[in-house]
mmCIF file of C-alpha atoms in Angstrom:
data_model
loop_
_atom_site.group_PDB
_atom_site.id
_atom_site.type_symbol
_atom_site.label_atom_id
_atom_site.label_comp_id
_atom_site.label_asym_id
_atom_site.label_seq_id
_atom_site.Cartn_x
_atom_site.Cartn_y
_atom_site.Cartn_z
ATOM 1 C CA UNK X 1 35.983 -8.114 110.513
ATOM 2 C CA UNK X 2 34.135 -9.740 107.672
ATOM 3 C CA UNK X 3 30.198 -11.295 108.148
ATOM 4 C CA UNK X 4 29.761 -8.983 110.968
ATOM 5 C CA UNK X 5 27.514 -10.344 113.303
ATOM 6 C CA UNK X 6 24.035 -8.725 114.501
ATOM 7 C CA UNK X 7 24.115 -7.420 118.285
ATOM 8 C CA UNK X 8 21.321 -7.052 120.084
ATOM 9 C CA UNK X 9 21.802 -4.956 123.439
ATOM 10 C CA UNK X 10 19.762 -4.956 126.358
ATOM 11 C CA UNK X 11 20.119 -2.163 128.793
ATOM 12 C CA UNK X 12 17.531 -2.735 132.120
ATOM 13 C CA UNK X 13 16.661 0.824 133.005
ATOM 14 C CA UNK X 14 13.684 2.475 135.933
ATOM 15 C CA UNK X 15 14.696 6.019 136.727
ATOM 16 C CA UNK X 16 17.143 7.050 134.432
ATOM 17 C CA UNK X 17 15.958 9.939 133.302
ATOM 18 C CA UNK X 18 19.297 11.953 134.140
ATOM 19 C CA UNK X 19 21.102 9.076 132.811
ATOM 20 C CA UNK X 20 20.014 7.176 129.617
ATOM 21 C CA UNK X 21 19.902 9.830 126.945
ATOM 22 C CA UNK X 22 23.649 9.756 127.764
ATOM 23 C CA UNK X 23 23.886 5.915 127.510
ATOM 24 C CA UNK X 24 22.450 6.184 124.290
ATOM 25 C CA UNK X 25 24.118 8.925 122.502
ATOM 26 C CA UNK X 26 27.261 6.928 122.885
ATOM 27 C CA UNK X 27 25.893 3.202 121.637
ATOM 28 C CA UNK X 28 24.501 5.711 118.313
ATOM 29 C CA UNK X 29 27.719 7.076 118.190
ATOM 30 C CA UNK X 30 30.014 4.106 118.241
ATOM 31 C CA UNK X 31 31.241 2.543 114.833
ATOM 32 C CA UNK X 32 29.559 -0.305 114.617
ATOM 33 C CA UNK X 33 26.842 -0.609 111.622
ATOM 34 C CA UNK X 34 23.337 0.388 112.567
ATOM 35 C CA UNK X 35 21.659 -2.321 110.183
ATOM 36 C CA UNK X 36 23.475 -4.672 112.367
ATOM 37 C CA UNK X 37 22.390 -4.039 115.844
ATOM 38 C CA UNK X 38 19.018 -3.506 117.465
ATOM 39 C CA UNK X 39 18.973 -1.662 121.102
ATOM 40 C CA UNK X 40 16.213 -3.606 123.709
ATOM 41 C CA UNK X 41 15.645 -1.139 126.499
ATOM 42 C CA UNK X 42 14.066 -2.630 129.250
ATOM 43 C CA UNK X 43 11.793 0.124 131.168
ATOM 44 C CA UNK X 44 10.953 -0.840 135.046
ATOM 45 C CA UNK X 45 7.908 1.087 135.023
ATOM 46 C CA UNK X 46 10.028 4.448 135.425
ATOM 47 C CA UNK X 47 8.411 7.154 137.360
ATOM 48 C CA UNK X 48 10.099 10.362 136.259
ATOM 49 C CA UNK X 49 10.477 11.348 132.669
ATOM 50 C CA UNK X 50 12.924 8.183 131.389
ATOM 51 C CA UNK X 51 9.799 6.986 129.314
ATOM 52 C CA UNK X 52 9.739 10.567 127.789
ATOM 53 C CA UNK X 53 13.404 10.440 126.622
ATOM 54 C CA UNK X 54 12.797 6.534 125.605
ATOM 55 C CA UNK X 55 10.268 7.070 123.409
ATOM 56 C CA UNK X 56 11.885 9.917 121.925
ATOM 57 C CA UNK X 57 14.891 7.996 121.133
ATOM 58 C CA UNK X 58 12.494 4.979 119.564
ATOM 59 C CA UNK X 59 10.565 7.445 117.301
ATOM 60 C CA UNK X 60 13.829 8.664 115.883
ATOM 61 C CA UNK X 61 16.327 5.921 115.637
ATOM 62 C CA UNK X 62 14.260 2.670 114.506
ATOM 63 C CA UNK X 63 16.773 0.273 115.917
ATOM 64 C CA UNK X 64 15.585 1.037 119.306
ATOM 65 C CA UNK X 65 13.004 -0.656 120.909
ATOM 66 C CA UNK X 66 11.715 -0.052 123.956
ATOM 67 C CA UNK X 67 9.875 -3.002 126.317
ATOM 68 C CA UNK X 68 8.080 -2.686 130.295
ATOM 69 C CA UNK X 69 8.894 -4.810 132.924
ATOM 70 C CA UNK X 70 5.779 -4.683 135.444
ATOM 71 C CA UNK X 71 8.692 -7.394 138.222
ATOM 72 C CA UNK X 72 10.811 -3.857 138.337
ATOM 73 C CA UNK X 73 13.790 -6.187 138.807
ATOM 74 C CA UNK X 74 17.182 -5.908 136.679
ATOM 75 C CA UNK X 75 17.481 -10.190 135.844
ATOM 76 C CA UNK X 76 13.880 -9.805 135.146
ATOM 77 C CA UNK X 77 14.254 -6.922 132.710
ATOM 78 C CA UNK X 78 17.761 -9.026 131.239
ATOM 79 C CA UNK X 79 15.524 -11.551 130.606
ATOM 80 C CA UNK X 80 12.780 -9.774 128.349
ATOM 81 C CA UNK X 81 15.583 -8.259 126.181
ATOM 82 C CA UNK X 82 17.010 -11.872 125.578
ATOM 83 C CA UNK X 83 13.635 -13.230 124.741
ATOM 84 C CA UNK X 84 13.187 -10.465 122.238
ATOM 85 C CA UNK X 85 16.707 -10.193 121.067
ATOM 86 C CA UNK X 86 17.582 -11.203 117.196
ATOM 87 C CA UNK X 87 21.353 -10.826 117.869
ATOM 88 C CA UNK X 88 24.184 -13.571 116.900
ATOM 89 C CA UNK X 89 25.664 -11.870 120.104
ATOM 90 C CA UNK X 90 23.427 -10.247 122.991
ATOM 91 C CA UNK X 91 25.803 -7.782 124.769
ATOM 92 C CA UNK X 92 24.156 -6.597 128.350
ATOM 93 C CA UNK X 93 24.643 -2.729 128.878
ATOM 94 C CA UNK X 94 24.435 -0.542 132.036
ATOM 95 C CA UNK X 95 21.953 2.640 132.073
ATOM 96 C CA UNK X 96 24.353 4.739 134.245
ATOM 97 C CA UNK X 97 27.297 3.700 131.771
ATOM 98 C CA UNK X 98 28.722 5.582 128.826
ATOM 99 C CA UNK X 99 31.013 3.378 126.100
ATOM 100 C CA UNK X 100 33.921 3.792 123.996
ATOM 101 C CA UNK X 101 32.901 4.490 120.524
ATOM 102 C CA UNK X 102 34.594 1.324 119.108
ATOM 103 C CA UNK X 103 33.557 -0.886 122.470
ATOM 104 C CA UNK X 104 30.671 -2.704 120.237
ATOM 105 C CA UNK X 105 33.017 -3.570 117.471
ATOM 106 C CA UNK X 106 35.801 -4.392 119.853
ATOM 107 C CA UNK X 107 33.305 -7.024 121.783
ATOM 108 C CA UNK X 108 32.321 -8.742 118.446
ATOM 109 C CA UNK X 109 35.888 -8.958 117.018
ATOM 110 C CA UNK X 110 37.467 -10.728 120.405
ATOM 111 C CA UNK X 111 34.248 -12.713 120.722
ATOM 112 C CA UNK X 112 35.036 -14.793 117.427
ATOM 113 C CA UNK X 113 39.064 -14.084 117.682
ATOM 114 C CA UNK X 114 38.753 -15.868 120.709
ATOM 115 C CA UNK X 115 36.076 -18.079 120.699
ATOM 116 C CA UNK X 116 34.627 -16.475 123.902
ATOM 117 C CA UNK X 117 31.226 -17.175 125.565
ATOM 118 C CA UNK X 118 31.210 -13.886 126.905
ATOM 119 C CA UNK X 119 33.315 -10.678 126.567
ATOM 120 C CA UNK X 120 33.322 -7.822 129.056
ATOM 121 C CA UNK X 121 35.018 -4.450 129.290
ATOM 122 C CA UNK X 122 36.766 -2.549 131.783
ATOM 123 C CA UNK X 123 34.880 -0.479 134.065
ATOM 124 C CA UNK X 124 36.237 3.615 134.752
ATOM 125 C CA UNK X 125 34.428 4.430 137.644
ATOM 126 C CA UNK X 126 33.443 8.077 137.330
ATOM 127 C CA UNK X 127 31.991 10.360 140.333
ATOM 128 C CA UNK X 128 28.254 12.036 139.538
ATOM 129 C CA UNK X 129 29.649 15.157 140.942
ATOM 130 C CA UNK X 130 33.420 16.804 141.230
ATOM 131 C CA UNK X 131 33.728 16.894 145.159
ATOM 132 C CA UNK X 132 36.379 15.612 146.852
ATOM 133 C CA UNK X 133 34.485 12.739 148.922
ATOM 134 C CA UNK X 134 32.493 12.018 144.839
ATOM 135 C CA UNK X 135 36.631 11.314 143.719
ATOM 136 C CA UNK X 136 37.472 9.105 146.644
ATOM 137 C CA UNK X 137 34.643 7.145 146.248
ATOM 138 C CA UNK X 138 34.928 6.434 143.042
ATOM 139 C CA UNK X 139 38.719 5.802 143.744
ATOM 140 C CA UNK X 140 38.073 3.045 146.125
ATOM 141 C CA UNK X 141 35.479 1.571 143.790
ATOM 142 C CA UNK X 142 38.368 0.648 141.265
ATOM 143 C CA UNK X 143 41.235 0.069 144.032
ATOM 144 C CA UNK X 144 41.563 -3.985 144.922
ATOM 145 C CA UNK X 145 41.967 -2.716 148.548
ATOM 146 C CA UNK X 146 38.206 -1.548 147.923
ATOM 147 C CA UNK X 147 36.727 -4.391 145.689
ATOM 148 C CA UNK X 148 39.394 -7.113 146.340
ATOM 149 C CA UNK X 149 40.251 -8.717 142.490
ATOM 150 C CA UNK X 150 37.706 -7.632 140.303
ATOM 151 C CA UNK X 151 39.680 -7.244 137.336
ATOM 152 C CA UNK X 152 37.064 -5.600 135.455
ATOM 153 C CA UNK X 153 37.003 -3.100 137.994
ATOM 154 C CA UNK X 154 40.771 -2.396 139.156
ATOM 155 C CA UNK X 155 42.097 -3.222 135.343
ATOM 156 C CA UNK X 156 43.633 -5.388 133.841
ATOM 157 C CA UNK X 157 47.252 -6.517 131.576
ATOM 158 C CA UNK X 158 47.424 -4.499 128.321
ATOM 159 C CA UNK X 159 46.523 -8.597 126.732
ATOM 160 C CA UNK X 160 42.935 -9.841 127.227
ATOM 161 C CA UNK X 161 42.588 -12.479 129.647
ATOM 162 C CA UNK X 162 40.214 -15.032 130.696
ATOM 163 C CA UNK X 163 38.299 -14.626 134.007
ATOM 164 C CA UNK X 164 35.201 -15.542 136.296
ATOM 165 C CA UNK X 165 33.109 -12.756 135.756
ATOM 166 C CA UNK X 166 32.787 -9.660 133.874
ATOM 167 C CA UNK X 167 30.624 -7.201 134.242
ATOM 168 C CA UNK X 168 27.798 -6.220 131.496
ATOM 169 C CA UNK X 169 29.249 -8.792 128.993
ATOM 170 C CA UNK X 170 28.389 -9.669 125.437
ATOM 171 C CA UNK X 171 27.394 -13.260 125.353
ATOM 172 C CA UNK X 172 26.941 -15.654 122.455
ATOM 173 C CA UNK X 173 23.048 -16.241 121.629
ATOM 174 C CA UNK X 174 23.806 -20.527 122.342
ATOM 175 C CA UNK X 175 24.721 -19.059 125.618
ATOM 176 C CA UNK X 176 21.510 -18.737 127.494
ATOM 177 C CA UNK X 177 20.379 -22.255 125.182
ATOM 178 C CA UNK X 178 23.223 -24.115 127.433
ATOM 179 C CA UNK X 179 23.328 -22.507 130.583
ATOM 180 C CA UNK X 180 19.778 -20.760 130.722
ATOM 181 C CA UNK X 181 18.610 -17.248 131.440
ATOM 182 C CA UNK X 182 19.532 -14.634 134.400
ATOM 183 C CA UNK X 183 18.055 -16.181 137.479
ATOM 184 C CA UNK X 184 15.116 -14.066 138.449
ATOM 185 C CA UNK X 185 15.136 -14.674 142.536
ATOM 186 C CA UNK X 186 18.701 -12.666 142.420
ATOM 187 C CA UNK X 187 17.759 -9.104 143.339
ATOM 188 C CA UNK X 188 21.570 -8.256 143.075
ATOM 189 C CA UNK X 189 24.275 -10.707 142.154
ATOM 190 C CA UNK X 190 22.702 -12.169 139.176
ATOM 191 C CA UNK X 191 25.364 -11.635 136.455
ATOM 192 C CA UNK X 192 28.066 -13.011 138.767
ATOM 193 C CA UNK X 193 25.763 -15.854 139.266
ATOM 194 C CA UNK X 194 24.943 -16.931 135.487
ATOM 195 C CA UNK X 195 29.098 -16.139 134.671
ATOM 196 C CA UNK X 196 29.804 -18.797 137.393
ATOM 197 C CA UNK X 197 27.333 -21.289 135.849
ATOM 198 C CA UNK X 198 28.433 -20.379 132.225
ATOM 199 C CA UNK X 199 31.852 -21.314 133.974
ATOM 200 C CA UNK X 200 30.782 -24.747 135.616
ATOM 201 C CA UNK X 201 29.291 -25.526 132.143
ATOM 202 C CA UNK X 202 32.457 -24.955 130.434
ATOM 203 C CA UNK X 203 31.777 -21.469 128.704
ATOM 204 C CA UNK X 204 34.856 -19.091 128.646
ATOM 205 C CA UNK X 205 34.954 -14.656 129.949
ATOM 206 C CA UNK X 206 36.943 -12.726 128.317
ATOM 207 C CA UNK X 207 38.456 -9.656 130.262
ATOM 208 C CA UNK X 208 39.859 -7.144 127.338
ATOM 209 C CA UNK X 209 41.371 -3.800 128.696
ATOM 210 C CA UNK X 210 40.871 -1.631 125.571
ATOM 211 C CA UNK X 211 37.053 -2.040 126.045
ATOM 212 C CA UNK X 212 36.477 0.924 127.923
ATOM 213 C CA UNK X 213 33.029 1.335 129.962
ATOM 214 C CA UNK X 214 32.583 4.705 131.823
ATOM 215 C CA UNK X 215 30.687 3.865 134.777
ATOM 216 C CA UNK X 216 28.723 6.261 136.818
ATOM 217 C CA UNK X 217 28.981 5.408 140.401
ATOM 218 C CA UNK X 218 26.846 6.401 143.042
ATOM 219 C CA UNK X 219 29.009 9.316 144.833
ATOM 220 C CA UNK X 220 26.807 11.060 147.311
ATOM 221 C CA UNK X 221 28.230 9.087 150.913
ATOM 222 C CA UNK X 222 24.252 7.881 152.434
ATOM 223 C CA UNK X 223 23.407 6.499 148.741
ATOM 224 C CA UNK X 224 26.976 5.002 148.930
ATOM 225 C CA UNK X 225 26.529 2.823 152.416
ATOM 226 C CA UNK X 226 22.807 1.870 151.403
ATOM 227 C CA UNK X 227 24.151 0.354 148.150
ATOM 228 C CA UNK X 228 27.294 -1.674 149.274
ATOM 229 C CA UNK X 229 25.023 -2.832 152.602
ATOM 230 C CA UNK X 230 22.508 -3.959 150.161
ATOM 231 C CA UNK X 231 25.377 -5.701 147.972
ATOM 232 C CA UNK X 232 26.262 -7.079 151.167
ATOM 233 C CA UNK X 233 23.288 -8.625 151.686
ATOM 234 C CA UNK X 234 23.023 -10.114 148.266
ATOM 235 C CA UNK X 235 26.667 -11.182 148.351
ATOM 236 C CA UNK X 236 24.736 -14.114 150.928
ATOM 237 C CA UNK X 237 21.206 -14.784 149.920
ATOM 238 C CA UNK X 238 21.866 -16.137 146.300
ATOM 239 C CA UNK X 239 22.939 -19.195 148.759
ATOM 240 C CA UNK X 240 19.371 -19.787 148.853
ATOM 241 C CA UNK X 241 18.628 -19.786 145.471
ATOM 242 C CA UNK X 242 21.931 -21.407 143.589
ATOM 243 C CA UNK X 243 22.971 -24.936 142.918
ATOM 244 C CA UNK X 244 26.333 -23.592 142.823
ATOM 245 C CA UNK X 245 28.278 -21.020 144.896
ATOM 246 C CA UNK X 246 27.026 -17.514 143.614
ATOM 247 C CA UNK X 247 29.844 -15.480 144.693
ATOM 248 C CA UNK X 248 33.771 -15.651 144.728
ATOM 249 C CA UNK X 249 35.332 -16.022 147.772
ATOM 250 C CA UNK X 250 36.342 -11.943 147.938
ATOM 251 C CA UNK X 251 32.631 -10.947 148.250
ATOM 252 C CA UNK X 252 32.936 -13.172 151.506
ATOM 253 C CA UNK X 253 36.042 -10.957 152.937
ATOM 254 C CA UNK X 254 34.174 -8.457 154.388
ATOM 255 C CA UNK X 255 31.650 -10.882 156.354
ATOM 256 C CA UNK X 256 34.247 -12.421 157.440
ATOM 257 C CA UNK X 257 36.403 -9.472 158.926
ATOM 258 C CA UNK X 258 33.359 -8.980 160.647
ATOM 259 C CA UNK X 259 33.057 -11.768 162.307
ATOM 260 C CA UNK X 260 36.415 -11.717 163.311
ATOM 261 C CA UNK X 261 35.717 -8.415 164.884
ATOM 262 C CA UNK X 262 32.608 -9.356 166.668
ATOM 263 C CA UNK X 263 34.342 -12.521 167.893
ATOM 264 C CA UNK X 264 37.109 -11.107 169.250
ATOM 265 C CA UNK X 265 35.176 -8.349 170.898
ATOM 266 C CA UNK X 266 33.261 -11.511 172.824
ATOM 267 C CA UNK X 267 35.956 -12.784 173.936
ATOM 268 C CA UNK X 268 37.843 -9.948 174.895
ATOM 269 C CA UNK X 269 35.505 -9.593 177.640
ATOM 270 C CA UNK X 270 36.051 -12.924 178.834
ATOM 271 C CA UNK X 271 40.033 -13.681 177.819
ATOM 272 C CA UNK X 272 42.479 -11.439 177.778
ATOM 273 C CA UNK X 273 43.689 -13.036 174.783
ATOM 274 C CA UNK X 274 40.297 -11.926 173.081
ATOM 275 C CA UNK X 275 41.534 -7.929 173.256
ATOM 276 C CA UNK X 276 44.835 -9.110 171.949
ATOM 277 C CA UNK X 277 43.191 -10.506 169.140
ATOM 278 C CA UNK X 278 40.618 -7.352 168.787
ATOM 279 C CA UNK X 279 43.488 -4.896 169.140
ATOM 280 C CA UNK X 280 45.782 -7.178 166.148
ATOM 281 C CA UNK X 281 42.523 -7.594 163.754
ATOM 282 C CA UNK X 282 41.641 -3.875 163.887
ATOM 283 C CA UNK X 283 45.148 -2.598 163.830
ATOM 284 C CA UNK X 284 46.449 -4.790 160.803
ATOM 285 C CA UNK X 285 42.932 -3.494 159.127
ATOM 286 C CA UNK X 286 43.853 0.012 160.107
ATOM 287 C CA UNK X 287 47.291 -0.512 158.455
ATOM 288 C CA UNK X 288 46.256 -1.848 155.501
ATOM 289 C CA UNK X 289 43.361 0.681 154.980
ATOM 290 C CA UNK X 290 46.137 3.461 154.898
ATOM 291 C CA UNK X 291 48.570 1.846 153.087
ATOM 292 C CA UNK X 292 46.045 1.198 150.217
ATOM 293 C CA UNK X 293 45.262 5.368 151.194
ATOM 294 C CA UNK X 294 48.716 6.151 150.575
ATOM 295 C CA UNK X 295 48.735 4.660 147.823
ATOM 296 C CA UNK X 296 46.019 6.542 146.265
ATOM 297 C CA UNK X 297 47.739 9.596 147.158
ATOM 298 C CA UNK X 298 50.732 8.729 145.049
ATOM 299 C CA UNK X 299 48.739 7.707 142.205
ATOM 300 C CA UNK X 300 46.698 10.516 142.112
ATOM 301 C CA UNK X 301 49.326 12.911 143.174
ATOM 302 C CA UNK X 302 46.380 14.721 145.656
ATOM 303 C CA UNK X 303 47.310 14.421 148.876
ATOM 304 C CA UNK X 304 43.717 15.569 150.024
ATOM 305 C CA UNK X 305 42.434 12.071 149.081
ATOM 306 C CA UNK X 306 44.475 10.757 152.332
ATOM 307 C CA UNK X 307 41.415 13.071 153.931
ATOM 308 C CA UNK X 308 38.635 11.137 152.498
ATOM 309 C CA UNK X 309 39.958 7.362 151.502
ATOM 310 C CA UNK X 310 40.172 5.751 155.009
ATOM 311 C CA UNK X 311 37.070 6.768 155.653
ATOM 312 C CA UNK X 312 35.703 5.233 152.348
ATOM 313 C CA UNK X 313 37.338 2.136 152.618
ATOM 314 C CA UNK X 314 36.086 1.729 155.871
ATOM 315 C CA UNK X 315 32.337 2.427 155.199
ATOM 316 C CA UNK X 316 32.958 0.350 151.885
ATOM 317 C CA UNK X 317 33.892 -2.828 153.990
ATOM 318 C CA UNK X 318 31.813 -2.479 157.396
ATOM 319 C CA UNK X 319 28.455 -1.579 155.559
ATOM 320 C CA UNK X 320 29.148 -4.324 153.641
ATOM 321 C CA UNK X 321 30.009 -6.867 155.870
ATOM 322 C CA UNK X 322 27.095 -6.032 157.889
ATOM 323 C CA UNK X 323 25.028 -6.237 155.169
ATOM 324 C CA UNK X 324 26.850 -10.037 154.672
ATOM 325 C CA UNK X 325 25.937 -10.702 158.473
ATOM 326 C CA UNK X 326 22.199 -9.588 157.884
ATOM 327 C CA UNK X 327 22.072 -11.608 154.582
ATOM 328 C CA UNK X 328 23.567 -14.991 157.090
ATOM 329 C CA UNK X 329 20.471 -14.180 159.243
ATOM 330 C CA UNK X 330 17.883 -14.250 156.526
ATOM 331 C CA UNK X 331 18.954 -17.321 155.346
ATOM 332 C CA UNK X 332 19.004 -18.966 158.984
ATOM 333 C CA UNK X 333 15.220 -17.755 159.414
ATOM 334 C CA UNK X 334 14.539 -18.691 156.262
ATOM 335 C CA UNK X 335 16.287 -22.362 156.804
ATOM 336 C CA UNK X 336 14.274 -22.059 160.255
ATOM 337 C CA UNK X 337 11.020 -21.346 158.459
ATOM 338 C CA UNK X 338 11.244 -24.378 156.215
ATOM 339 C CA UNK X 339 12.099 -26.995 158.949
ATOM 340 C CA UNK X 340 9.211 -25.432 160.795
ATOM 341 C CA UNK X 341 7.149 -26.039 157.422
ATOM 342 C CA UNK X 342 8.398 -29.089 157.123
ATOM 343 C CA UNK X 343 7.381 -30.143 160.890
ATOM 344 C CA UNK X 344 3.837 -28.955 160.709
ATOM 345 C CA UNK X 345 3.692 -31.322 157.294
ATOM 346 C CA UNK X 346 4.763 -34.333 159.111
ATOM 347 C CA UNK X 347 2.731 -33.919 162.360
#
C-alpha cells in the first residue's frame, strides 16, 4: 500500500500489569512501519506495577507514549488518546488483547480499499487459564447462542462485510470531527454507542475476518457473573444518556426473557394458564440452551464441555438479564427523581 498512513493507537489500560507487556510485544512486533505509528496508552491511575512496565516500554521504544486519566473510566481514557493522537487513522486497542502481526497493516489497507469509517477485527476469545469451566466460558463468549449476532465475536464470511458495530475499531481522524468523541457518561457500552451514531450519521464498519484479535476473557466463574450483570446493567442506562438507541435489539434479549419469566411466574399463581406459559418459556430455553451445548460438543469434539456449557449459558443470560432489570429500575428512579426535581421547581 503506497502513502501509508500514520496510526495512532490508543489502548485505555488500569491494572494491567499481567496483561499489557503482552499487548505490546505484539503491536512492536507487527509489520507495520514504526515511523508511522505512535502508541497512546491511557493509564487509569493503575495500582499494581502496570506504570512500571509502561514506563519501561516508553523509555525504550520512543513511539510510545504514555498519558493518566485521574476519571479512571475507559471513554474517558479513549478520549485523551484521540485528543493527543497525530494519526490519519486512530485505531482503539484492548489491554487484555494480543494482535495478529499484520492486523495494523490489514486495518489501514481495507480502511482506504473500502472507504470505511471504521474497521474492526475479529475477536478469538481465549481463557486466562486451561480448566475446563476457563474453555466453556470462553466458548459461549464466541457462540451466537451466548452473545446473540455479534459478528465480531462469533465470526464472520471469509469476505469483509459491513456491520453496526465492531469492537476496538480503527476509525478515520474526520471521524470524531463529524460524529464527536466517546460519550463519557457510558461506563460500559460506549463503543457500541458512538458506532451507532457514526451509523445514524452515515459513516460505514467494516467487519474483516482475517483481522485476528486474541482476546483475553475473564474465565474464573464469580468474575464472569459480576461482568455480564454489570454489562447488563449498562446494556439499559445509556437510555439515559443517548439521543439515539445505544444498544441493538440482542442486548435487550436477555431482559426480556426475564421478564417473560417473572411474568409468567405471577400469573401462574393466579391462572393456570400462567404455569403453562412458565413451564413453555423455561422449557423452550432449556432446549435451546442444550442444543447450542450440543453443538459445542461437536465442534469441539470434547464431550466434557456438555458438563460445563448449560451452565454457562445460563449464568451468561440470567446475570445478565438481571443486570438489564436492575439497569430498568435505575432509570425509573432516576426518571422519578427528575419529575420530583421538576415539582419542587414549580411549587
Amino acid at each position: 500500500m503506497p502513502n501509508l498512513p500514520v496510526v495512532s493507537i490508543v489502548i485505555p489500560c488500569r491494572n494491567e500489569e499481567q496483561w499489557i507487556a503482552s499487548c505490546l510485544d505484539s503491536i512492536i512486533a507487527n509489520d507495520f512501519p514504526k515511523d508511522k505509528l505512535e502508541v497512546l496508552v491511557v493509564d487509569g491511575m493503575s495500582e499494581d506495577g502496570t506504570r512500571a512496565v509502561l514506563d519501561a516500554y516508553a523509555c525504550r521504544y520512543p513511539f510510545i507514549k504514555i498519558f493518566s486519566n485521574p476519571n479512571r473510566v475507559t471513554p474517558v481514557a479513549f478520549n485523551i488518546g484521540i485528543r493527543h493522537a497525530r494519526g490519519d487513522l486512530i485505531m482503539i486497542m484492548s489491554a487484555h488483547a494480543t494482535y495478529a502481526l499484520d492486523a495494523i497493516r490489514k486495518c489501514a489497507e481495507y480502511s482506504n480499499q473500502y472507504n470505511a469509517d471504521n474497521v474492526g477485527g475479529v475477536w478469538k476469545i481465549c481463557p486466562r487459564k486451561n480448566g475446563l469451566l476457563d474453555k466453556g466460558i470462553g466458548l459461549a463468549l464466541s457462540h451466537p447462542f451466548g452473545v446473540g449476532g455479534a459478528r465480531y465475536r462469533t465470526g464472520t464470511d471469509t469476505e469483509p462485510r459491513w456491520v453496526d458495530t465492531a469492537a476496538y475499531g480503527c476509525y478515520k481522524r474526520e471521524v470524531f470531527s463529524k460524529v464527536g468523541l466517546f460519550n463519557e457518561r457510558l461506563i460500559r457500552g460506549q463503543d457500541m454507542e458512538f458506532n451507532l451514531r457514526l451509523k445514524k450519521a452515515g459513516g460505514k464498519t467494516l467487519l474483516v475476518p482475517d483481522v485476528v484479535i486474541n482476546y483475553y476473557a475473564r474465565s474464573d466463574f464469580v468474575s464472569f457473573i459480576k461482568h455480564n450483570f454489570r454489562n447488563g446493567v449498562w446494556a439499559i442506562v445509556p437510555f439515559l444518556y443517548s439521543p439515539i438507541m445505544p444498544v441493538g435489539w440482542r442486548h435487550l434479549a436477555p431482559l426480556i426473557f426475564i421478564l417473560g419469566l417473572l411474568g409468567s411466574a405471577v400469573l401462574a399463581m393466579l391462572q393456570p394458564v400462567g404455569m403453562a406459559a412458565f413451564l413453555g418459556l423455561g422449557g423452550a430455553y432449556v432446549a435451546a440452551n442444550l442444543a447450542a451445548s450440543a453443538h459445542i460438543v461437536l465442534k469441539e469434539r470434547d464431550v466434557r464441555c456438555l458438563a460445563v456449557m448449560p451452565v454457562v449459558f445460563a449464568s451468561l443470560h440470567l446475570s445478565y438479564g438481571i443486570g438489564s432489570l436492575c439497569g430498568v429500575a435505575k432509570i425509573v428512579s432516576a426518571m422519578a427523581g427528575r419529575s420530583w426535581a421538576i415539582g419542587q421547581a414549580r411549587s
